[in-house]
């Protein structure tokens, strides 16, 4: 009698609405799973249409083409003799559900709708789907005629049901359901379900991987059982990067770990596990068994199929393993690099154009592109034919094979130092040295002619000529002169992105990369429609603190000594006149606060959901050793004044890789007004009254002590 089961889960680089590509990747994963001996295959959430379809879920076309792909999967010989668990939207009685469709040998066994929808942060599932709210209940779903003709079934079970095979029982969770306080796996496990599956559409956030692993291992540690997690991977069309991490766990231990970042479009994990290990583990937990004896049973769909084979005595079982995590610096070097690769190949552009200033932020963007080139070269050397085909298409050479990251970077990345009369020789040297070390095609130009031309037009119309503060001008003149330089750089960046390759006799255009970090965006320390305006921004969701650590990591990992001099220099926009040839302007002086303070403000504002008064209260304690209550109040008021004054800039923020929980991205993640009363009269008055109270109490204490 068989007791060992081989199960498969996967991470697929699906793309929203790419039904043909998604179909082929699903088929390939099933083929690999079967070749590895698996009799059950789990795929990611909504894998047929791609998770990030967003408002396309409202379209009947999305439902139609999903059904067509399902029919093609059912009909394929590749899907025979293995239970296939795929994700797609399904309309049942005029209501759209996010579903798992489980089938075997051209028969649909059941459709399991998602019961807890993700609706926070970047997720808006309640906008498109309705949760199935009838626990442990099912009804009959009438199959569309195209499926009836194929499966010879008229109806199939639809609802909160589990699958009973000849040798075990399988239950489904879908992504968010693992994260809820009362996850379905608890009651399913108590009801004798031995294999729990979770199809996810979970995106990368720095330092998040351990949470996912902990949830899975804890689920099987308390209740015993086998747990499979599948996830999407890659950029499927927007700001998010889905970071794989497919896994198989049993009884609190990990037995298979998938990659978090990789250029492989299809990754399949399998494990061979002994069902008796689940049964013996559960048998000795008396408290669990007491709960199990009174749990309400799940409806079961019986299938005449076994995951095990009858003669499995010599079958080798998988061994437990320790999960290997990436450091945050490694996550930054890999996640945005994979995202850029997907964006580049899917947009069919010929490379990237990056304004390189000689500062940390643009250097970090350059390092991410260089890391991408390293990943591409590594994938090609390991035999990844898809990556090789993609890179040959990008450079328009069918026989091309990348030799090393520097050579590839010279083809894919054009960097440009855009000097002005306010630029220092130091930043020019730093940008040039970094470009040489990573191998990018580097351009040096001066923007002074263009700036003078624009100011000449203004002078011609108004008869006025603005001056910098250093030359006796007002603050309004000073800011306008800085903004003209910044915006001219944006215009030139797009001109060179469109025509740089043409001027060299090479086909194609370039994607413009931005380099505004999450802290500067939060405060609005950038010029609207300057070089922060780009096609995409690989660092827009990453804090300055993390970026500095990342650049230090790159200096050592990639042997780029130019980064050390960049790190040691003060951050500066170089938009004001030099003083004796030296930089007279630094970012932190301009902002009136440090980058580390900005990170704290950002986390409290978004993650802790603190308004001005709540932030003041929290910082009183956090900064009690370095600031008086009045100083804390002034810092909080200064932050909220500048943040609200510049919030309008977030409406035009370049699409950026989402990596931080305090991102100010106005598009979907951080929904706020962009017209505020920037004096916050009621809130600031209340803070001031609390400061006075605290100061009076302190004074009374001092007088009492005397």
XYZ file of C-alpha atoms in Angstrom:
706
model
C 0.000 0.000 0.000
C 1.424 3.395 -1.045
C 2.158 6.016 1.571
C 4.764 8.259 -0.111
C 3.500 11.114 -2.276
C 5.403 13.320 -4.715
C 3.859 16.769 -5.035
C 4.871 19.795 -7.100
C 4.498 23.532 -6.702
C 5.894 26.278 -8.885
C 6.749 29.929 -9.451
C 5.806 31.250 -12.883
C 6.708 34.562 -14.521
C 3.192 35.265 -15.781
C 2.233 38.481 -17.566
C -1.154 40.170 -17.321
C -3.321 39.310 -20.366
C -0.512 37.354 -22.078
C -2.788 34.331 -22.445
C -0.559 32.553 -24.976
C 2.627 33.006 -22.957
C 0.875 32.149 -19.697
C -0.573 28.991 -21.268
C 2.846 27.836 -22.466
C 4.474 28.467 -19.070
C 1.701 26.548 -17.274
C 2.096 23.625 -19.677
C 5.861 23.613 -19.224
C 5.494 23.551 -15.421
C 3.106 20.580 -15.615
C 5.490 18.781 -17.959
C 8.411 19.325 -15.545
C 6.295 18.246 -12.556
C 5.342 14.993 -14.284
C 8.956 14.359 -15.307
C 9.913 14.665 -11.633
C 7.315 12.054 -10.689
C 4.680 14.378 -9.220
C 1.014 13.370 -9.280
C -0.257 16.783 -8.120
C 0.794 20.205 -9.455
C -0.068 23.572 -7.853
C 0.254 26.876 -9.748
C 0.157 30.556 -8.704
C -2.947 32.661 -8.088
C -4.811 33.707 -11.247
C -1.988 32.238 -13.345
C -4.075 31.803 -16.502
C -4.718 35.527 -17.033
C -1.869 36.871 -14.856
C -2.511 38.363 -11.418
C -2.104 42.049 -12.336
C -5.010 42.447 -14.792
C -6.666 44.953 -12.422
C -9.711 46.578 -14.092
C -9.433 44.141 -17.009
C -11.120 41.683 -14.632
C -14.318 43.637 -15.297
C -14.109 42.753 -18.986
C -15.911 39.724 -20.340
C -12.944 39.130 -22.662
C -10.756 38.279 -19.665
C -13.237 35.625 -18.555
C -13.647 34.286 -22.091
C -9.940 33.930 -22.819
C -9.337 32.363 -19.394
C -11.948 29.723 -20.225
C -10.307 29.146 -23.601
C -6.916 28.577 -21.960
C -8.532 26.205 -19.445
C -10.049 24.260 -22.340
C -6.661 24.066 -24.047
C -5.096 22.774 -20.814
C -7.821 20.160 -20.370
C -7.332 18.998 -23.937
C -3.543 18.737 -23.778
C -1.934 15.308 -23.416
C 0.616 16.911 -21.073
C -2.044 17.391 -18.372
C -3.089 13.740 -18.276
C -2.482 11.510 -15.222
C -1.670 14.389 -12.871
C -4.035 16.486 -10.742
C -3.666 20.058 -12.018
C -4.596 23.012 -9.822
C -4.770 26.276 -11.816
C -5.947 29.807 -11.019
C -8.389 31.940 -13.004
C -11.370 34.281 -12.635
C -14.761 32.550 -12.836
C -18.229 34.089 -13.081
C -20.864 32.134 -11.155
C -24.446 33.385 -11.206
C -23.275 36.797 -12.476
C -20.723 37.203 -9.672
C -16.977 37.196 -10.356
C -14.803 35.007 -8.114
C -11.051 34.495 -7.857
C -10.882 30.707 -8.203
C -8.845 27.550 -8.184
C -9.910 25.073 -10.850
C -8.751 21.530 -10.098
C -8.907 18.945 -12.882
C -7.715 15.469 -13.802
C -7.812 13.617 -17.122
C -10.145 16.082 -18.876
C -12.575 16.202 -15.934
C -12.994 19.226 -13.669
C -13.053 17.909 -10.100
C -14.006 21.125 -8.311
C -13.840 24.918 -8.389
C -12.773 26.544 -5.150
C -13.457 30.333 -4.894
C -11.248 32.541 -2.728
C -12.850 33.327 0.641
C -10.660 36.155 2.006
C -9.687 38.851 -0.489
C -6.583 41.015 -0.170
C -7.670 44.630 -0.039
C -4.880 46.638 1.573
C -1.668 48.269 0.384
C -1.276 47.504 -3.312
C -4.189 45.066 -3.360
C -7.727 45.935 -4.492
C -9.321 42.506 -4.939
C -12.717 43.613 -3.588
C -12.883 46.021 -6.519
C -13.001 43.082 -8.956
C -14.067 39.993 -7.027
C -16.515 38.887 -4.348
C -15.372 36.549 -1.570
C -17.133 33.213 -1.162
C -18.675 33.583 2.287
C -20.474 30.253 2.737
C -18.054 28.210 4.804
C -18.095 24.439 4.130
C -20.840 24.808 1.556
C -20.930 24.136 -2.157
C -23.331 24.318 -5.043
C -23.351 23.201 -8.645
C -21.600 25.359 -11.228
C -22.983 25.008 -14.741
C -20.040 24.711 -17.112
C -19.968 26.885 -20.245
C -20.822 24.882 -23.332
C -17.247 24.974 -24.645
C -16.214 23.046 -21.528
C -19.266 20.759 -21.447
C -18.404 19.477 -24.914
C -14.855 18.786 -23.806
C -15.320 17.290 -20.331
C -18.721 15.651 -20.912
C -19.804 17.259 -17.622
C -22.719 19.632 -17.255
C -22.057 20.793 -13.688
C -19.160 20.632 -11.201
C -18.930 21.381 -7.443
C -18.288 25.074 -6.665
C -17.515 26.221 -3.130
C -15.618 25.525 0.067
C -14.872 21.844 -0.465
C -11.851 19.558 -0.238
C -10.576 16.803 -2.495
C -10.408 13.199 -1.259
C -8.134 10.877 -3.273
C -7.674 7.148 -2.663
C -4.816 7.785 -0.255
C -5.115 11.302 1.205
C -7.124 14.541 1.358
C -6.194 17.899 -0.220
C -7.530 21.328 0.754
C -6.980 24.753 -0.834
C -6.089 28.134 0.581
C -5.577 31.111 -1.708
C -2.896 33.685 -0.834
C -4.526 36.080 1.680
C -6.265 33.228 3.496
C -2.904 32.179 4.976
C -2.483 35.691 6.447
C -5.921 35.957 8.091
C -6.432 35.392 11.846
C -8.645 32.326 11.172
C -7.010 30.637 8.215
C -8.940 27.786 6.559
C -5.956 25.445 6.963
C -6.683 25.222 10.700
C -10.122 23.623 10.391
C -9.176 21.710 7.250
C -6.246 20.165 9.087
C -8.451 19.278 12.041
C -10.889 17.627 9.629
C -8.197 15.286 8.341
C -6.931 17.232 5.334
C -3.283 16.185 5.055
C -2.104 18.371 2.171
C -2.847 22.100 2.212
C -2.121 24.139 -0.919
C -1.738 27.899 -1.232
C -1.703 29.673 -4.594
C -0.308 33.173 -4.076
C 0.144 36.448 -5.919
C 2.506 37.919 -3.332
C 4.878 40.768 -4.204
C 8.311 41.625 -2.878
C 8.817 43.985 0.022
C 12.219 44.332 1.651
C 12.628 41.990 4.638
C 9.269 40.234 4.014
C 10.386 36.708 3.017
C 10.775 35.460 6.584
C 7.134 36.351 7.377
C 5.879 34.130 4.566
C 8.132 31.237 5.611
C 7.162 31.621 9.276
C 3.447 31.487 8.463
C 3.836 28.271 6.472
C 6.061 26.497 8.980
C 3.842 27.570 11.885
C 0.729 26.303 10.076
C 2.233 22.816 9.804
C 3.976 22.917 13.182
C 0.787 23.392 15.226
C -1.458 21.125 13.192
C 0.854 18.806 11.296
C 0.463 18.208 7.579
C 2.036 19.053 4.249
C 1.873 22.625 2.926
C 2.574 23.705 -0.656
C 2.925 27.371 -1.579
C 3.071 28.570 -5.197
C 3.674 32.175 -6.193
C 3.960 34.328 -9.254
C 7.396 35.770 -10.033
C 8.592 38.735 -12.053
C 7.047 41.986 -13.288
C 3.654 41.277 -14.812
C 3.023 44.810 -16.016
C 3.293 47.373 -13.227
C 5.216 48.541 -10.159
C 5.200 45.217 -8.300
C 7.746 42.418 -8.476
C 6.361 39.023 -7.471
C 9.189 37.258 -5.716
C 8.589 33.529 -6.029
C 9.718 31.791 -2.854
C 7.658 28.715 -3.696
C 8.016 26.154 -0.936
C 6.988 22.762 0.391
C 6.794 22.204 4.158
C 5.769 19.360 6.453
C 5.275 19.224 10.209
C 7.010 22.564 10.812
C 10.025 21.988 8.552
C 10.893 23.159 5.040
C 11.525 20.417 2.481
C 11.876 22.460 -0.726
C 12.821 26.132 -1.237
C 12.326 28.054 -4.473
C 14.347 31.066 -5.513
C 13.190 34.539 -4.547
C 14.809 36.268 -7.522
C 15.676 34.614 -10.810
C 15.414 35.063 -14.571
C 13.891 31.596 -15.026
C 10.319 31.995 -16.283
C 9.315 28.556 -14.990
C 10.523 27.069 -11.711
C 9.091 23.802 -10.383
C 9.725 22.362 -6.925
C 8.919 18.810 -5.929
C 9.202 16.821 -2.736
C 8.521 13.186 -1.929
C 6.972 12.925 1.525
C 5.604 10.108 3.659
C 1.955 10.528 4.656
C 2.558 8.369 7.707
C 4.889 11.093 9.029
C 1.899 13.451 9.048
C -0.339 10.908 10.768
C 2.158 9.998 13.478
C 2.995 13.677 14.091
C -0.683 14.487 14.599
C -1.372 11.407 16.682
C 0.686 12.575 19.667
C -0.784 16.103 19.878
C -3.712 15.378 22.164
C -4.987 18.973 22.259
C -5.138 18.992 18.458
C -6.997 15.686 18.404
C -9.520 16.909 20.944
C -10.265 19.896 18.693
C -10.430 17.590 15.669
C -13.074 15.414 17.302
C -15.574 18.278 17.329
C -14.758 20.167 14.120
C -17.488 20.584 11.523
C -16.675 18.408 8.483
C -15.880 19.750 5.025
C -17.785 18.462 1.990
C -15.497 16.074 0.122
C -15.204 15.492 -3.596
C -14.022 11.922 -4.083
C -11.683 11.095 -6.945
C -10.594 7.649 -8.047
C -6.902 8.529 -8.160
C -3.938 8.150 -5.823
C -0.974 10.470 -5.303
C 1.126 7.517 -4.154
C 2.058 4.370 -6.036
C 1.475 0.896 -4.663
C 5.132 -0.144 -4.596
C 7.060 2.681 -2.969
C 9.288 0.984 -0.377
C 12.437 2.039 -2.218
C 11.173 5.548 -2.979
C 13.582 8.087 -1.445
C 11.878 10.721 0.680
C 12.967 14.358 0.782
C 15.021 15.668 3.693
C 14.245 18.808 5.724
C 16.369 21.896 5.086
C 17.090 25.342 6.503
C 15.643 28.291 4.577
C 18.350 30.559 3.155
C 17.510 34.267 3.257
C 18.961 37.179 1.302
C 20.281 40.240 3.135
C 18.426 43.519 2.370
C 21.388 44.623 0.210
C 21.152 41.416 -1.806
C 17.396 41.898 -2.160
C 17.974 45.392 -3.615
C 20.631 44.081 -5.999
C 18.388 41.243 -7.241
C 14.707 42.285 -7.048
C 14.850 45.578 -8.997
C 17.364 43.995 -11.424
C 14.910 41.204 -12.286
C 12.092 43.773 -12.551
C 14.169 45.871 -14.974
C 14.930 42.778 -17.065
C 11.242 41.909 -17.399
C 10.342 45.501 -18.193
C 13.085 45.797 -20.823
C 12.365 42.580 -22.697
C 8.596 42.948 -22.549
C 8.632 46.595 -23.672
C 10.954 45.557 -26.546
C 13.193 48.575 -26.065
C 16.938 48.398 -26.740
C 18.255 49.417 -23.326
C 18.272 52.141 -20.687
C 19.309 55.798 -20.548
C 20.428 57.002 -17.117
C 21.431 60.553 -16.141
C 24.469 59.868 -13.933
C 25.153 62.727 -11.519
C 28.038 61.332 -9.491
C 25.782 60.946 -6.445
C 24.549 57.917 -4.511
C 21.065 57.677 -6.023
C 21.975 57.573 -9.721
C 24.946 55.340 -8.841
C 22.505 52.933 -7.170
C 20.348 52.837 -10.326
C 23.480 52.172 -12.398
C 24.477 49.353 -10.033
C 21.047 47.744 -10.391
C 21.408 47.729 -14.196
C 24.907 46.275 -13.808
C 23.491 43.606 -11.469
C 20.880 42.840 -14.139
C 23.679 42.355 -16.676
C 25.428 39.980 -14.247
C 22.218 37.954 -13.866
C 21.732 37.785 -17.648
C 25.299 36.582 -18.235
C 24.955 33.996 -15.475
C 21.632 32.734 -16.871
C 23.057 32.430 -20.392
C 26.113 30.540 -19.129
C 23.838 28.134 -17.235
C 21.980 27.346 -20.470
C 18.825 29.478 -20.154
C 17.703 29.589 -23.789
C 14.829 32.028 -23.137
C 17.194 34.634 -21.669
C 19.615 34.151 -24.569
C 16.793 34.579 -27.115
C 15.575 37.699 -25.303
C 19.014 39.341 -25.225
C 19.618 38.533 -28.898
C 16.305 40.202 -29.725
C 17.178 43.272 -27.631
C 20.554 43.858 -29.309
C 19.150 42.814 -32.709
C 21.849 40.171 -33.292
C 20.744 36.561 -33.716
C 24.230 35.160 -33.126
C 25.067 37.345 -30.110
C 26.141 35.777 -26.825
C 27.094 38.116 -23.941
C 30.681 37.613 -22.821
C 30.762 39.471 -19.513
C 28.634 42.015 -17.590
C 30.742 45.040 -18.621
C 30.458 44.217 -22.316
C 26.703 43.667 -21.996
C 26.308 46.857 -19.953
C 27.983 48.777 -22.783
C 25.213 47.607 -25.111
C 22.236 48.035 -22.759
C 23.072 51.092 -20.650
C 23.837 54.628 -21.825
C 24.850 56.951 -18.982
C 25.129 60.717 -19.275
C 26.702 63.370 -17.049
C 24.801 66.600 -17.701
C 27.104 69.363 -16.488
C 26.216 72.958 -15.773
C 28.229 75.936 -14.615
C 27.214 74.858 -11.088
C 28.651 71.352 -11.426
C 31.881 70.449 -9.695
C 34.829 68.590 -11.160
C 34.452 66.034 -8.364
C 30.983 64.842 -9.406
C 32.075 64.748 -13.055
C 35.062 62.552 -12.155
C 32.973 60.240 -9.978
C 30.357 59.713 -12.703
C 33.027 59.062 -15.350
C 34.909 56.566 -13.169
C 31.754 54.600 -12.327
C 30.699 54.484 -15.992
C 34.139 53.138 -16.933
C 34.040 50.470 -14.240
C 30.580 49.108 -15.100
C 31.216 49.438 -18.841
C 28.284 51.704 -19.778
C 28.336 53.836 -22.938
C 29.011 57.219 -21.353
C 28.197 60.700 -22.619
C 29.314 64.045 -21.180
C 27.446 67.208 -22.136
C 26.818 70.725 -20.863
C 23.302 72.088 -20.394
C 24.408 75.741 -20.093
C 23.504 76.709 -23.666
C 19.977 75.339 -23.258
C 19.515 77.017 -19.855
C 20.673 80.389 -21.212
C 18.345 80.019 -24.204
C 15.320 79.396 -21.973
C 16.206 82.304 -19.672
C 16.770 84.452 -22.764
C 13.184 83.802 -23.849
C 11.963 84.823 -20.393
C 14.084 87.994 -20.542
C 12.801 88.787 -24.027
C 9.166 88.602 -22.850
C 9.460 90.199 -19.388
C 12.611 92.303 -19.535
C 13.672 90.603 -16.285
C 16.573 88.287 -15.618
C 16.353 86.165 -12.421
C 19.378 85.817 -10.124
C 20.540 83.215 -7.611
C 20.416 84.116 -3.898
C 24.195 84.083 -3.905
C 24.054 86.918 -6.464
C 21.390 88.971 -4.656
C 18.250 87.304 -5.995
C 15.093 86.395 -4.050
C 14.239 82.864 -2.905
C 11.634 82.642 -5.699
C 14.249 83.547 -8.330
C 16.714 81.133 -6.772
C 14.257 78.218 -6.890
C 13.151 79.015 -10.453
C 16.776 79.006 -11.670
C 17.349 75.607 -10.042
C 14.169 74.192 -11.586
C 15.095 75.364 -15.096
C 18.338 73.383 -14.930
C 16.583 70.300 -13.578
C 13.848 70.389 -16.249
C 16.287 70.966 -19.100
C 18.014 67.761 -18.002
C 14.725 65.867 -18.314
C 14.140 67.186 -21.850
C 17.672 66.234 -22.888
C 17.361 62.810 -21.248
C 14.339 61.959 -23.406
C 15.954 63.404 -26.552
C 19.066 61.277 -26.105
C 17.000 58.226 -25.102
C 15.144 58.459 -28.406
C 18.063 59.304 -30.692
C 21.298 58.205 -29.013
C 21.275 54.739 -30.589
C 20.163 56.192 -33.925
C 23.178 58.521 -33.899
C 25.404 55.467 -33.470
C 23.725 53.551 -36.284
C 21.982 51.155 -33.892
C 18.290 50.205 -33.975
C 15.833 50.998 -31.180
C 15.171 53.447 -28.379
C 16.047 53.550 -24.692
C 13.942 53.570 -21.535
C 14.752 56.562 -19.320
C 15.586 55.564 -15.747
C 14.793 57.799 -12.772
C 16.762 57.957 -9.533
C 14.587 59.634 -6.886
C 14.585 57.630 -3.641
C 11.531 57.050 -1.467
C 12.556 59.607 1.179
C 12.986 62.472 -1.310
C 9.667 61.614 -2.928
C 7.958 61.569 0.463
C 9.146 65.093 1.270
C 8.813 66.307 -2.323
C 12.527 67.145 -2.484
C 12.591 67.012 -6.261
C 11.595 69.226 -9.144
C 8.345 68.321 -10.845
C 9.214 67.127 -14.360
C 12.966 66.996 -13.792
C 15.147 63.888 -14.081
C 12.908 62.243 -11.484
C 10.409 62.133 -14.365
C 11.356 59.031 -16.303
C 9.851 55.885 -17.759
C 10.574 53.765 -14.676
C 12.513 54.137 -11.446
C 14.295 51.101 -9.928
C 15.028 52.835 -6.589
C 11.839 54.862 -6.066
C 10.625 52.518 -3.323
C 13.919 52.331 -1.414
C 15.117 54.563 1.424
C 18.348 56.560 1.324
C 19.670 54.584 4.269
C 19.134 51.259 2.486
C 20.566 52.683 -0.750
C 23.822 53.695 0.930
C 24.179 50.217 2.407
C 23.395 48.731 -1.003
C 26.008 50.871 -2.784
C 28.612 49.806 -0.212
C 27.615 46.191 -0.875
C 28.038 46.735 -4.651
C 31.461 48.291 -4.180
C 32.605 45.050 -2.583
C 30.509 42.478 -4.503
C 31.192 43.891 -7.978
C 34.632 45.392 -7.268
C 33.649 48.979 -8.130
C 36.046 51.315 -6.232
C 34.410 54.441 -7.718
C 31.497 53.795 -5.380
C 33.646 54.446 -2.312
C 34.338 58.035 -3.375
C 30.649 58.526 -4.193
C 29.672 57.286 -0.727
C 32.141 59.578 1.023
C 30.890 62.729 -0.739
C 27.999 64.837 0.608
C 24.690 64.454 -1.255
C 24.078 67.550 -3.383
C 21.812 68.629 -6.231
C 24.469 71.068 -7.603
C 21.857 73.527 -8.826
C 23.244 76.617 -7.049
C 26.518 78.435 -7.838
C 29.754 76.917 -6.525
C 31.664 78.733 -3.808
C 35.323 78.973 -4.844
C 34.863 75.927 -7.053
C 33.359 73.898 -4.194
C 29.807 72.636 -3.617
C 27.804 75.152 -1.580
C 24.542 73.203 -1.448
C 23.780 69.881 0.286
C 20.540 67.867 0.260
C 20.089 67.620 4.026
C 20.611 71.375 4.500
C 18.072 72.060 1.743
C 15.532 69.665 3.272
C 16.057 70.872 6.829
C 16.233 67.316 8.123
C 18.405 64.235 7.786
C 17.641 61.203 5.633
C 17.479 59.010 8.739
C 14.862 61.352 10.238
C 12.929 61.214 6.964
C 12.834 57.416 7.113
C 11.373 57.616 10.617
C 8.765 60.184 9.532
C 7.849 58.013 6.550
C 7.316 54.843 8.552
C 5.270 56.621 11.209
C 3.107 58.418 8.620
C 2.281 55.336 6.531
C 2.977 52.178 8.532
C 1.975 53.478 11.985
C -0.782 55.635 10.394
C 0.254 58.671 12.428
C -1.042 62.163 11.781
C 0.862 65.194 13.127
C -0.211 64.784 16.764
C 0.268 61.005 16.924
C 3.692 61.361 15.326
C 4.625 64.001 17.897
C 3.551 61.670 20.722
C 5.565 58.733 19.377
C 8.692 60.789 18.709
C 8.624 62.312 22.196
C 9.583 58.880 23.461
C 11.761 57.788 20.535
C 13.898 60.945 20.563
C 13.744 61.769 24.267
C 17.531 61.452 24.631
C 18.365 63.819 21.770
C 15.499 66.329 21.477
C 13.370 68.467 23.770
C 9.568 68.361 23.288
C 9.747 71.727 21.522
C 12.423 70.464 19.130
C 10.351 67.355 18.382
C 7.314 69.538 17.720
C 9.264 71.779 15.336
C 10.597 68.790 13.391
C 7.131 67.236 13.087
C 5.554 70.510 11.970
C 8.330 71.131 9.475
C 7.899 67.645 8.006
C 4.123 67.859 7.640
C 4.304 71.382 6.199
C 6.788 70.363 3.491
C 5.130 66.994 2.872
C 1.679 68.525 2.346
C 3.033 71.429 0.319
C 4.706 69.024 -2.118
C 2.148 66.208 -2.134
C 0.976 67.278 -5.606
C 4.305 66.005 -6.963
C 3.295 62.442 -6.092
C 0.544 62.539 -8.726
C 3.215 62.597 -11.451
C 5.725 60.325 -9.749
C 7.550 57.986 -12.134
C 6.390 54.358 -11.799
C 8.845 52.839 -9.345
C 9.724 49.375 -8.085
C 7.662 48.888 -4.929
C 9.986 47.873 -2.101
C 9.028 49.838 1.019
C 5.975 49.778 3.258
C 6.070 53.584 3.537
C 6.116 54.380 -0.186
C 4.273 57.632 -0.998
C 3.171 56.340 -4.428
C -0.075 58.161 -5.169
C -1.152 55.749 -7.904
C -2.533 52.940 -5.761
C -0.546 52.386 -2.580
C -0.777 55.688 -0.700
C -4.101 57.368 -1.429
C -4.153 60.929 -0.051
C -5.313 64.404 -1.108
C -2.779 66.542 -2.959
C -4.252 69.890 -1.914
C -3.817 70.457 1.829
C -4.073 73.337 4.240
C -0.306 73.268 4.701
C -0.448 75.248 7.969
C -2.404 72.424 9.717
C -3.795 75.054 12.163
C -5.841 72.816 14.439
C -3.288 69.975 14.598
C -0.244 72.222 15.104
C -2.045 74.325 17.719
C -2.797 71.172 19.725
C 0.828 70.051 19.509
C 1.976 73.500 20.693
C -0.424 73.365 23.647
C 1.005 69.984 24.672
C 4.559 71.337 24.419
C 3.636 74.238 26.726
C 2.108 71.818 29.226
C 5.211 69.628 29.225
C 7.509 72.640 29.621
C 5.416 73.976 32.528
C 5.545 70.590 34.265
C 9.289 70.426 33.786
C 9.701 73.946 35.181
C 7.522 73.099 38.193
C 9.614 70.004 38.795
C 12.816 72.028 38.736
C 11.380 74.635 41.119
C 10.097 71.909 43.448
C 13.563 70.319 43.452
C 15.103 73.621 44.548
